[in-house]
Amino acid sequence: MADDVWLVVGLGNPGPSYARTRHNIGHLVADELAARTGSTFKQHKQVKSEVIETRISGLRTIIAKPRSYMNESGGPVAGLLKFFKVDPANLIAVHDELDIDFGVLRCKFGGGDNGHNGLKSLRKSLGTGEYYRVRFGVGRPPGRQSPADFVLNEFSSTERKDLPFAVDRTADAVESLMTAGLETTQGLYNS
């Protein structure tokens, strides 16, 4: 395994109908990282994902968006790790988190899945939960709305006003994890 290679995976669902939903925050952050490097996603020939091979702060980085549904993300992510020879300890998964208020970040290494189907799929396919997570808070659904419906809806008009800043800050946190490490990143971005 190549220690200096990072795999950054933005979790989400494929297709335009999901593009601006809460569940696709990972894709939005991956798009921001791609824009920063001036790169364009290309369909990977062997793994069901869109990928970019680039450098972030001098580090070889693979940015990916699995082209599977969230609850089937594990297969493509496992395939990417194998293809690019990346250790799971150099994986950063960016995903939505219901138990955190909108726009609040929590960066961590390892831990449970907290009912998140994308993370459950990763754990099943990778055989471990020992990888970095950048958890983007989307908050709890209002009233009696089901969590599944809530994350598959678009951000509210109020949230959309702050979304570009929040996505930018999340991309900053991903870069910080790679260059400054977990403790420094948590001090800067876990709010």
C-alpha positions in Angstrom: 0.0 0.0 0.0 1.2 3.5 -0.8 1.2 5.6 2.3 1.4 8.9 0.5 -1.8 8.3 -1.6 -5.2 9.6 -0.2 -8.7 8.6 -1.4 -11.3 11.2 -0.7 -14.8 9.9 -1.3 -17.9 12.1 -1.4 -20.8 9.9 -0.5 -24.2 10.4 -2.2 -26.7 9.1 -4.7 -26.2 9.2 -8.5 -28.3 11.3 -11.0 -29.7 14.8 -11.3 -32.8 14.2 -9.1 -30.5 13.7 -6.0 -27.8 16.3 -6.9 -28.9 19.0 -4.5 -30.2 16.9 -1.7 -28.8 16.7 1.9 -27.7 13.1 1.3 -25.4 14.4 -1.5 -23.3 16.8 0.5 -20.3 14.4 -0.1 -20.7 14.9 -3.8 -20.9 18.7 -3.4 -17.6 18.7 -1.4 -15.9 16.4 -4.0 -17.0 18.8 -6.7 -15.5 21.7 -4.8 -12.2 19.8 -4.3 -12.2 19.1 -8.1 -12.8 22.7 -8.9 -9.9 23.8 -6.7 -7.5 21.5 -8.6 -8.9 22.4 -12.0 -9.8 18.8 -12.7 -12.8 17.1 -14.3 -14.3 13.8 -13.1 -14.0 10.8 -15.4 -15.8 7.5 -15.3 -13.5 4.8 -13.9 -13.4 1.9 -16.3 -13.3 -0.8 -13.6 -15.0 0.6 -10.6 -18.5 2.1 -10.5 -17.2 5.7 -9.7 -16.3 9.0 -11.1 -12.7 9.8 -10.2 -10.0 12.4 -10.5 -6.3 11.7 -10.0 -4.7 14.9 -8.7 -2.4 16.5 -6.1 -3.6 18.4 -3.1 -0.8 20.2 -1.2 1.7 18.0 -3.0 0.0 14.8 -2.0 -1.2 12.3 -4.5 -5.0 12.3 -4.1 -7.9 10.4 -5.7 -11.2 12.2 -5.4 -14.2 10.0 -6.1 -17.9 9.9 -6.3 -19.3 6.4 -6.3 -22.0 6.0 -9.0 -24.0 3.7 -6.8 -26.8 4.5 -4.3 -25.6 5.5 -0.9 -26.5 2.2 0.7 -24.3 0.4 -1.9 -21.3 2.7 -1.6 -19.0 0.1 0.0 -18.4 -2.0 -3.2 -17.1 1.0 -5.3 -15.0 2.3 -2.4 -13.4 -1.1 -1.7 -12.7 -1.3 -5.5 -11.1 2.1 -5.5 -8.9 1.3 -2.5 -7.7 -1.9 -4.2 -7.2 -0.4 -7.6 -5.2 2.7 -6.4 -3.5 0.7 -3.6 -4.7 3.0 -0.9 -4.8 1.8 2.7 -8.2 2.3 4.4 -6.3 4.5 7.0 -5.8 7.0 4.1 -9.5 7.1 3.2 -11.6 10.2 3.9 -15.3 9.7 3.6 -17.4 12.9 3.4 -21.1 12.4 4.3 -24.2 13.9 5.8 -25.0 13.5 9.5 -28.5 13.8 11.0 -27.4 14.2 14.6 -25.4 17.4 14.0 -27.0 20.8 13.3 -26.8 22.1 9.7 -23.3 23.2 8.6 -21.5 22.0 11.7 -18.6 19.7 11.0 -17.2 16.8 13.0 -14.0 15.2 11.8 -13.0 11.9 13.3 -11.2 8.6 12.7 -13.0 5.3 13.1 -16.2 4.8 15.2 -19.6 3.4 14.6 -22.0 3.9 11.7 -24.7 5.8 13.7 -27.4 4.3 11.5 -25.9 5.8 8.3 -26.5 3.3 5.5 -23.5 4.5 3.4 -21.2 3.9 6.4 -22.7 0.5 7.0 -22.0 -0.4 3.5 -18.4 0.8 3.7 -17.9 -1.2 6.9 -19.3 -4.3 5.3 -17.2 -4.1 2.2 -14.0 -2.8 3.7 -14.2 -5.1 6.8 -13.3 -2.1 9.0 -14.6 1.3 10.2 -11.0 2.6 10.7 -10.9 5.4 8.2 -11.4 9.2 8.4 -14.9 10.7 8.3 -15.8 14.3 7.7 -19.4 14.5 9.0 -21.4 17.4 7.7 -24.4 18.2 9.9 -27.8 18.4 8.2 -29.9 18.4 11.4 -32.9 16.4 12.3 -36.1 16.4 10.3 -38.9 18.7 11.4 -42.0 17.2 13.1 -42.7 13.7 12.1 -40.9 13.7 8.8 -39.0 10.5 8.3 -35.2 10.8 8.3 -35.0 9.0 4.9 -37.4 11.6 3.3 -35.5 14.4 5.0 -32.1 13.6 3.7 -33.5 13.0 0.2 -35.0 16.5 0.1 -33.1 19.5 -1.1 -31.7 22.0 1.5 -34.1 24.7 2.7 -33.9 28.2 1.2 -32.2 29.4 4.4 -29.7 26.6 4.2 -29.0 27.2 0.5 -27.8 30.7 1.4 -25.1 29.3 3.6 -24.4 26.2 1.6 -21.5 27.5 -0.6 -19.6 28.7 2.5 -20.3 25.4 4.3 -19.1 23.3 1.3 -16.0 25.4 1.0 -15.2 25.1 4.7 -15.8 21.3 4.5 -13.3 21.0 1.6 -10.8 23.0 3.7 -11.3 20.4 6.5 -10.6 17.6 4.1 -7.4 19.2 3.0 -6.4 19.9 6.6 -6.9 16.2 7.5 -4.4 15.3 4.8 -1.8 17.9 5.6 -2.1 18.8 9.3 -3.6 15.6 10.8 -6.7 14.8 12.8 -6.0 16.7 16.1 -5.2 20.0 14.4 -8.1 19.6 12.0 -10.5 18.9 14.9 -9.3 22.0 16.7 -9.9 24.2 13.6 -13.1 22.7 12.2 -15.0 20.7 14.8 -17.4 23.5 15.9 
